Amino acid sequence: MIIDGHTHVYPDSVAKKAIAGSPADLKRFGDGTVGSLTAVMAASGVDRSVCLGVANTPDRVDNANRFAGSLDPARFVGFGSVHPGLSPEENVASLRAHRLKGAKVHPMFQDLRLDDPRLHATFDAMSGEFAVIIHVGAAGTDPGERCSPAMLADIVRRFPRLDVIACHFGGYRRLDEAIETVIGLPVYVDTSWPPSLGTVEPAKVRAVIEKHGPERVVFASDWPMADPGAEIEVIRGLGLSDSDTDLVLGGNLARLLDLS
């Protein structure tokens, strides 16, 4: 089973506006709708996609979670949103109400910092029950000082019972820093690197995976900002063993999220 651990879908009525806010230098490989992602999955051989909902304000959290929870569980794994403007109890209650596996945190989009004590209180409440996918590193022209690899490493150490997936190998456009501070810690990292992981030297990617442990690396495209089919081929071309390739492409997420 191939599982894409990082995709973005929106209600049809807002998808066009939503993806228009993504970095302008990145090509789109779909329109952000459920129908578009379904077609891309069929073409690329992806069996399940983790769909990430992110609310930029507290009042939008429950709507984002409701939409994520409405997605067909045979194809999609809904991840909702949390926001430090809500109490930990409110954040967790919304995730439970919509039967979600976890939440996505994106400091730039949500205008927050990973070292915000209010966010840490929600992470504590999520520990042992929900996973969290965290954007780490740069985004567009923002260098990512609000979500640095060092901040992510601190979260991993503070909350050992929290299942964390760090986007972009723990530091988008800050890979050397991530290698020093995140790689090797007890945290999952995803392989998304738009416009393509193929823009990074393959030998370096393989060395990062081997250092971190392939059992804690999950395939992710960041669709619609990258093509899942092309990203799968990049992973398959790294020269990992067949068993390690299978873990990265789906086995690890299936185990972590208890997916059949």
Tab-separated table of N, CA and C in Angstrom, residues 62-161:
chain	number	residue	atom	x	y	z
A	62	ASP	N	-13.056	24.392	13.851
A	62	ASP	CA	-14.055	23.324	13.805
A	62	ASP	C	-14.566	23.074	12.380
A	63	ASN	N	-14.693	24.132	11.576
A	63	ASN	CA	-15.098	23.936	10.181
A	63	ASN	C	-14.052	23.147	9.407
A	64	ALA	N	-12.770	23.463	9.626
A	64	ALA	CA	-11.702	22.713	8.967
A	64	ALA	C	-11.734	21.252	9.391
A	65	ASN	N	-11.980	21.013	10.669
A	65	ASN	CA	-12.011	19.642	11.170
A	65	ASN	C	-13.235	18.886	10.663
A	66	ARG	N	-14.353	19.593	10.543
A	66	ARG	CA	-15.558	18.961	10.013
A	66	ARG	C	-15.336	18.487	8.564
A	67	PHE	N	-14.707	19.334	7.764
A	67	PHE	CA	-14.435	18.949	6.376
A	67	PHE	C	-13.469	17.773	6.322
A	68	ALA	N	-12.392	17.830	7.103
A	68	ALA	CA	-11.425	16.722	7.106
A	68	ALA	C	-12.091	15.420	7.534
A	69	GLY	N	-12.998	15.508	8.497
A	69	GLY	CA	-13.693	14.321	8.971
A	69	GLY	C	-14.723	13.785	8.009
A	70	SER	N	-15.141	14.599	7.035
A	70	SER	CA	-16.154	14.169	6.071
A	70	SER	C	-15.572	13.406	4.885
A	71	LEU	N	-14.246	13.362	4.762
A	71	LEU	CA	-13.620	12.716	3.611
A	71	LEU	C	-13.773	11.201	3.681
A	72	ASP	N	-13.867	10.576	2.538
A	72	ASP	CA	-14.057	9.129	2.430
A	72	ASP	C	-12.870	8.398	3.058
A	73	PRO	N	-13.074	7.672	4.163
A	73	PRO	CA	-11.948	7.022	4.837
A	73	PRO	C	-11.350	5.862	4.051
A	74	ALA	N	-12.028	5.396	3.016
A	74	ALA	CA	-11.461	4.338	2.186
A	74	ALA	C	-10.297	4.853	1.354
A	75	ARG	N	-10.293	6.156	1.074
A	75	ARG	CA	-9.233	6.749	0.258
A	75	ARG	C	-8.387	7.759	1.019
A	76	PHE	N	-9.005	8.449	1.975
A	76	PHE	CA	-8.355	9.586	2.604
A	76	PHE	C	-8.258	9.417	4.114
A	77	VAL	N	-7.207	10.012	4.675
A	77	VAL	CA	-7.016	10.048	6.124
A	77	VAL	C	-7.064	11.520	6.517
A	78	GLY	N	-8.126	11.921	7.187
A	78	GLY	CA	-8.299	13.322	7.533
A	78	GLY	C	-7.470	13.738	8.735
A	79	PHE	N	-6.700	14.788	8.561
A	79	PHE	CA	-6.008	15.450	9.674
A	79	PHE	C	-6.588	16.838	9.785
A	80	GLY	N	-6.946	17.230	10.982
A	80	GLY	CA	-7.579	18.513	11.173
A	80	GLY	C	-6.609	19.591	11.589
A	81	SER	N	-7.125	20.534	12.366
A	81	SER	CA	-6.347	21.691	12.777
A	81	SER	C	-6.501	21.915	14.268
A	82	VAL	N	-5.483	22.513	14.856
A	82	VAL	CA	-5.558	23.039	16.217
A	82	VAL	C	-5.008	24.459	16.168
A	83	HIS	N	-5.350	25.256	17.163
A	83	HIS	CA	-4.897	26.646	17.174
A	83	HIS	C	-4.711	27.094	18.619
A	84	PRO	N	-3.601	27.800	18.911
A	84	PRO	CA	-3.370	28.226	20.300
A	84	PRO	C	-4.370	29.253	20.798
A	85	GLY	N	-5.186	29.806	19.896
A	85	GLY	CA	-6.244	30.706	20.328
A	85	GLY	C	-7.400	29.989	20.998
A	86	LEU	N	-7.424	28.667	20.903
A	86	LEU	CA	-8.407	27.840	21.604
A	86	LEU	C	-7.726	27.143	22.769
A	87	SER	N	-8.492	26.737	23.743
A	87	SER	CA	-7.918	25.996	24.858
A	87	SER	C	-7.535	24.594	24.399
A	88	PRO	N	-6.628	23.932	25.102
A	88	PRO	CA	-6.306	22.543	24.770
A	88	PRO	C	-7.553	21.657	24.744
A	89	GLU	N	-8.461	21.887	25.683
A	89	GLU	CA	-9.671	21.073	25.746
A	89	GLU	C	-10.541	21.278	24.503
A	90	GLU	N	-10.648	22.522	24.033
A	90	GLU	CA	-11.440	22.803	22.829
A	90	GLU	C	-10.802	22.183	21.598
A	91	ASN	N	-9.484	22.283	21.481
A	91	ASN	CA	-8.798	21.691	20.337
A	91	ASN	C	-9.000	20.181	20.279
A	92	VAL	N	-8.785	19.527	21.397
A	92	VAL	CA	-8.897	18.065	21.433
A	92	VAL	C	-10.344	17.626	21.223
A	93	ALA	N	-11.295	18.351	21.794
A	93	ALA	CA	-12.706	17.992	21.637
A	93	ALA	C	-13.124	18.039	20.174
A	94	SER	N	-12.628	19.012	19.424
A	94	SER	CA	-12.983	19.111	18.008
A	94	SER	C	-12.392	17.956	17.213
A	95	LEU	N	-11.144	17.592	17.502
A	95	LEU	CA	-10.537	16.444	16.817
A	95	LEU	C	-11.325	15.169	17.110
A	96	ARG	N	-11.726	14.988	18.351
A	96	ARG	CA	-12.501	13.795	18.718
A	96	ARG	C	-13.867	13.794	18.041
A	97	ALA	N	-14.522	14.941	18.047
A	97	ALA	CA	-15.879	15.026	17.495
A	97	ALA	C	-15.924	14.641	16.025
A	98	HIS	N	-14.840	14.930	15.303
A	98	HIS	CA	-14.827	14.651	13.868
A	98	HIS	C	-13.995	13.425	13.519
A	99	ARG	N	-13.636	12.644	14.557
A	99	ARG	CA	-12.993	11.336	14.391
A	99	ARG	C	-11.720	11.426	13.552
A	100	LEU	N	-10.868	12.355	13.912
A	100	LEU	CA	-9.651	12.592	13.154
A	100	LEU	C	-8.455	11.895	13.797
A	101	LYS	N	-7.467	11.570	12.963
A	101	LYS	CA	-6.255	10.903	13.439
A	101	LYS	C	-5.273	11.869	14.085
A	102	GLY	N	-5.395	13.144	13.725
A	102	GLY	CA	-4.447	14.109	14.251
A	102	GLY	C	-4.677	15.470	13.639
A	103	ALA	N	-3.647	16.319	13.715
A	103	ALA	CA	-3.781	17.697	13.254
A	103	ALA	C	-2.498	18.160	12.593
A	104	LYS	N	-2.648	19.178	11.733
A	104	LYS	CA	-1.499	19.832	11.091
A	104	LYS	C	-1.292	21.201	11.738
A	105	VAL	N	-0.034	21.543	11.946
A	105	VAL	CA	0.331	22.870	12.454
A	105	VAL	C	1.265	23.521	11.440
A	106	HIS	N	0.898	24.730	10.997
A	106	HIS	CA	1.718	25.461	10.030
A	106	HIS	C	1.929	26.880	10.556
A	107	PRO	N	3.071	27.150	11.187
A	107	PRO	CA	3.277	28.437	11.857
A	107	PRO	C	3.105	29.662	10.965
A	108	MET	N	3.537	29.610	9.708
A	108	MET	CA	3.395	30.788	8.862
A	108	MET	C	1.927	31.059	8.562
A	109	PHE	N	1.219	30.046	8.109
A	109	PHE	CA	-0.179	30.222	7.738
A	109	PHE	C	-1.029	30.603	8.946
A	110	GLN	N	-0.693	30.044	10.101
A	110	GLN	CA	-1.489	30.281	11.305
A	110	GLN	C	-0.962	31.440	12.157
A	111	ASP	N	0.138	32.045	11.742
A	111	ASP	CA	0.736	33.177	12.450
A	111	ASP	C	1.005	32.826	13.912
A	112	LEU	N	1.806	31.789	14.107
A	112	LEU	CA	2.179	31.366	15.451
A	112	LEU	C	3.632	30.912	15.449
A	113	ARG	N	4.122	30.601	16.632
A	113	ARG	CA	5.476	30.085	16.797
A	113	ARG	C	5.424	28.697	17.423
A	114	LEU	N	6.377	27.856	17.056
A	114	LEU	CA	6.397	26.508	17.622
A	114	LEU	C	6.760	26.501	19.101
A	115	ASP	N	7.322	27.595	19.599
A	115	ASP	CA	7.647	27.643	21.024
A	115	ASP	C	6.581	28.358	21.854
A	116	ASP	N	5.401	28.569	21.281
A	116	ASP	CA	4.293	29.196	21.992
A	116	ASP	C	3.815	28.267	23.119
A	117	PRO	N	3.851	28.707	24.374
A	117	PRO	CA	3.419	27.843	25.486
A	117	PRO	C	1.975	27.360	25.332
A	118	ARG	N	1.117	28.161	24.701
A	118	ARG	CA	-0.270	27.741	24.509
A	118	ARG	C	-0.343	26.554	23.551
A	119	LEU	N	0.504	26.576	22.523
A	119	LEU	CA	0.559	25.458	21.592
A	119	LEU	C	1.100	24.219	22.286
A	120	HIS	N	2.087	24.401	23.124
A	120	HIS	CA	2.644	23.272	23.868
A	120	HIS	C	1.603	22.638	24.785
A	121	ALA	N	0.733	23.444	25.347
A	121	ALA	CA	-0.324	22.894	26.202
A	121	ALA	C	-1.256	21.989	25.391
A	122	THR	N	-1.537	22.375	24.145
A	122	THR	CA	-2.368	21.530	23.282
A	122	THR	C	-1.616	20.265	22.897
A	123	PHE	N	-0.324	20.362	22.616
A	123	PHE	CA	0.469	19.165	22.315
A	123	PHE	C	0.423	18.188	23.489
A	124	ASP	N	0.499	18.705	24.687
A	124	ASP	CA	0.435	17.851	25.873
A	124	ASP	C	-0.909	17.127	25.925
A	125	ALA	N	-1.985	17.858	25.611
A	125	ALA	CA	-3.322	17.255	25.634
A	125	ALA	C	-3.491	16.223	24.529
A	126	MET	N	-2.804	16.391	23.404
A	126	MET	CA	-2.898	15.456	22.281
A	126	MET	C	-2.068	14.198	22.493
A	127	SER	N	-1.095	14.264	23.370
A	127	SER	CA	-0.131	13.176	23.546
A	127	SER	C	-0.811	11.855	23.884
A	128	GLY	N	-0.408	10.822	23.181
A	128	GLY	CA	-0.938	9.499	23.416
A	128	GLY	C	-2.253	9.200	22.728
A	129	GLU	N	-2.838	10.212	22.077
A	129	GLU	CA	-4.129	10.015	21.415
A	129	GLU	C	-4.114	10.457	19.952
A	130	PHE	N	-3.455	11.555	19.656
A	130	PHE	CA	-3.429	12.102	18.307
A	130	PHE	C	-1.994	12.306	17.834
A	131	ALA	N	-1.818	12.239	16.525
A	131	ALA	CA	-0.544	12.606	15.917
A	131	ALA	C	-0.602	14.070	15.492
A	132	VAL	N	0.561	14.673	15.316
A	132	VAL	CA	0.618	16.036	14.814
A	132	VAL	C	1.659	16.116	13.701
A	133	ILE	N	1.280	16.744	12.605
A	133	ILE	CA	2.178	16.980	11.478
A	133	ILE	C	2.550	18.458	11.513
A	134	ILE	N	3.842	18.741	11.575
A	134	ILE	CA	4.308	20.111	11.796
A	134	ILE	C	5.182	20.577	10.639
A	135	HIS	N	4.814	21.726	10.074
A	135	HIS	CA	5.695	22.346	9.076
A	135	HIS	C	6.929	22.869	9.788
A	136	VAL	N	8.093	22.522	9.239
A	136	VAL	CA	9.356	22.980	9.803
A	136	VAL	C	10.204	23.580	8.682
A	137	GLY	N	10.791	24.742	8.943
A	137	GLY	CA	11.653	25.372	7.961
A	137	GLY	C	10.973	26.492	7.213
A	138	ALA	N	11.517	26.809	6.054
A	138	ALA	CA	11.082	27.964	5.276
A	138	ALA	C	9.736	27.718	4.607
A	139	ALA	N	9.139	28.804	4.123
A	139	ALA	CA	7.915	28.747	3.316
A	139	ALA	C	7.867	30.018	2.486
A	140	GLY	N	7.886	29.876	1.169
A	140	GLY	CA	7.928	31.053	0.317
A	140	GLY	C	9.184	31.857	0.603
A	141	THR	N	9.029	33.134	0.900
A	141	THR	CA	10.180	33.983	1.214
A	141	THR	C	10.482	34.033	2.710
A	142	ASP	N	9.659	33.381	3.512
A	142	ASP	CA	9.858	33.359	4.968
A	142	ASP	C	10.906	32.298	5.306
A	143	PRO	N	12.003	32.663	5.969
A	143	PRO	CA	13.063	31.689	6.256
A	143	PRO	C	12.702	30.663	7.319
A	144	GLY	N	11.612	30.880	8.041
A	144	GLY	CA	11.153	29.876	8.995
A	144	GLY	C	11.714	30.000	10.389
A	145	GLU	N	11.949	31.218	10.846
A	145	GLU	CA	12.466	31.389	12.205
A	145	GLU	C	11.418	31.058	13.263
A	146	ARG	N	10.144	31.042	12.881
A	146	ARG	CA	9.081	30.680	13.827
A	146	ARG	C	8.901	29.174	13.945
A	147	CYS	N	9.575	28.439	13.066
A	147	CYS	CA	9.423	26.975	13.079
A	147	CYS	C	10.747	26.345	12.646
A	148	SER	N	11.773	26.610	13.401
A	148	SER	CA	13.114	26.136	13.067
A	148	SER	C	13.292	24.672	13.450
A	149	PRO	N	14.266	24.003	12.864
A	149	PRO	CA	14.567	22.636	13.291
A	149	PRO	C	14.844	22.529	14.793
A	150	ALA	N	15.498	23.534	15.368
A	150	ALA	CA	15.781	23.496	16.812
A	150	ALA	C	14.498	23.529	17.627
A	151	MET	N	13.502	24.317	17.191
A	151	MET	CA	12.215	24.357	17.892
A	151	MET	C	11.518	23.009	17.813
A	152	LEU	N	11.595	22.376	16.635
A	152	LEU	CA	10.975	21.054	16.476
A	152	LEU	C	11.658	20.041	17.389
A	153	ALA	N	12.981	20.084	17.454
A	153	ALA	CA	13.715	19.160	18.321
A	153	ALA	C	13.309	19.336	19.777
A	154	ASP	N	13.076	20.563	20.184
A	154	ASP	CA	12.649	20.829	21.565
A	154	ASP	C	11.284	20.211	21.843
A	155	ILE	N	10.371	20.287	20.877
A	155	ILE	CA	9.042	19.681	21.043
A	155	ILE	C	9.165	18.169	21.201
A	156	VAL	N	10.003	17.554	20.390
A	156	VAL	CA	10.186	16.096	20.465
A	156	VAL	C	10.680	15.693	21.848
A	157	ARG	N	11.584	16.478	22.388
A	157	ARG	CA	12.128	16.151	23.718
A	157	ARG	C	11.114	16.422	24.837
A	158	ARG	N	10.314	17.477	24.687
A	158	ARG	CA	9.352	17.844	25.723
A	158	ARG	C	8.162	16.881	25.795
A	159	PHE	N	7.769	16.310	24.639
A	159	PHE	CA	6.546	15.518	24.586
A	159	PHE	C	6.834	14.129	23.994
A	160	PRO	N	7.472	13.269	24.777
A	160	PRO	CA	7.875	11.958	24.256
A	160	PRO	C	6.700	11.049	23.894
A	161	ARG	N	5.494	11.333	24.393
A	161	ARG	CA	4.331	10.494	24.074
A	161	ARG	C	3.544	11.028	22.869
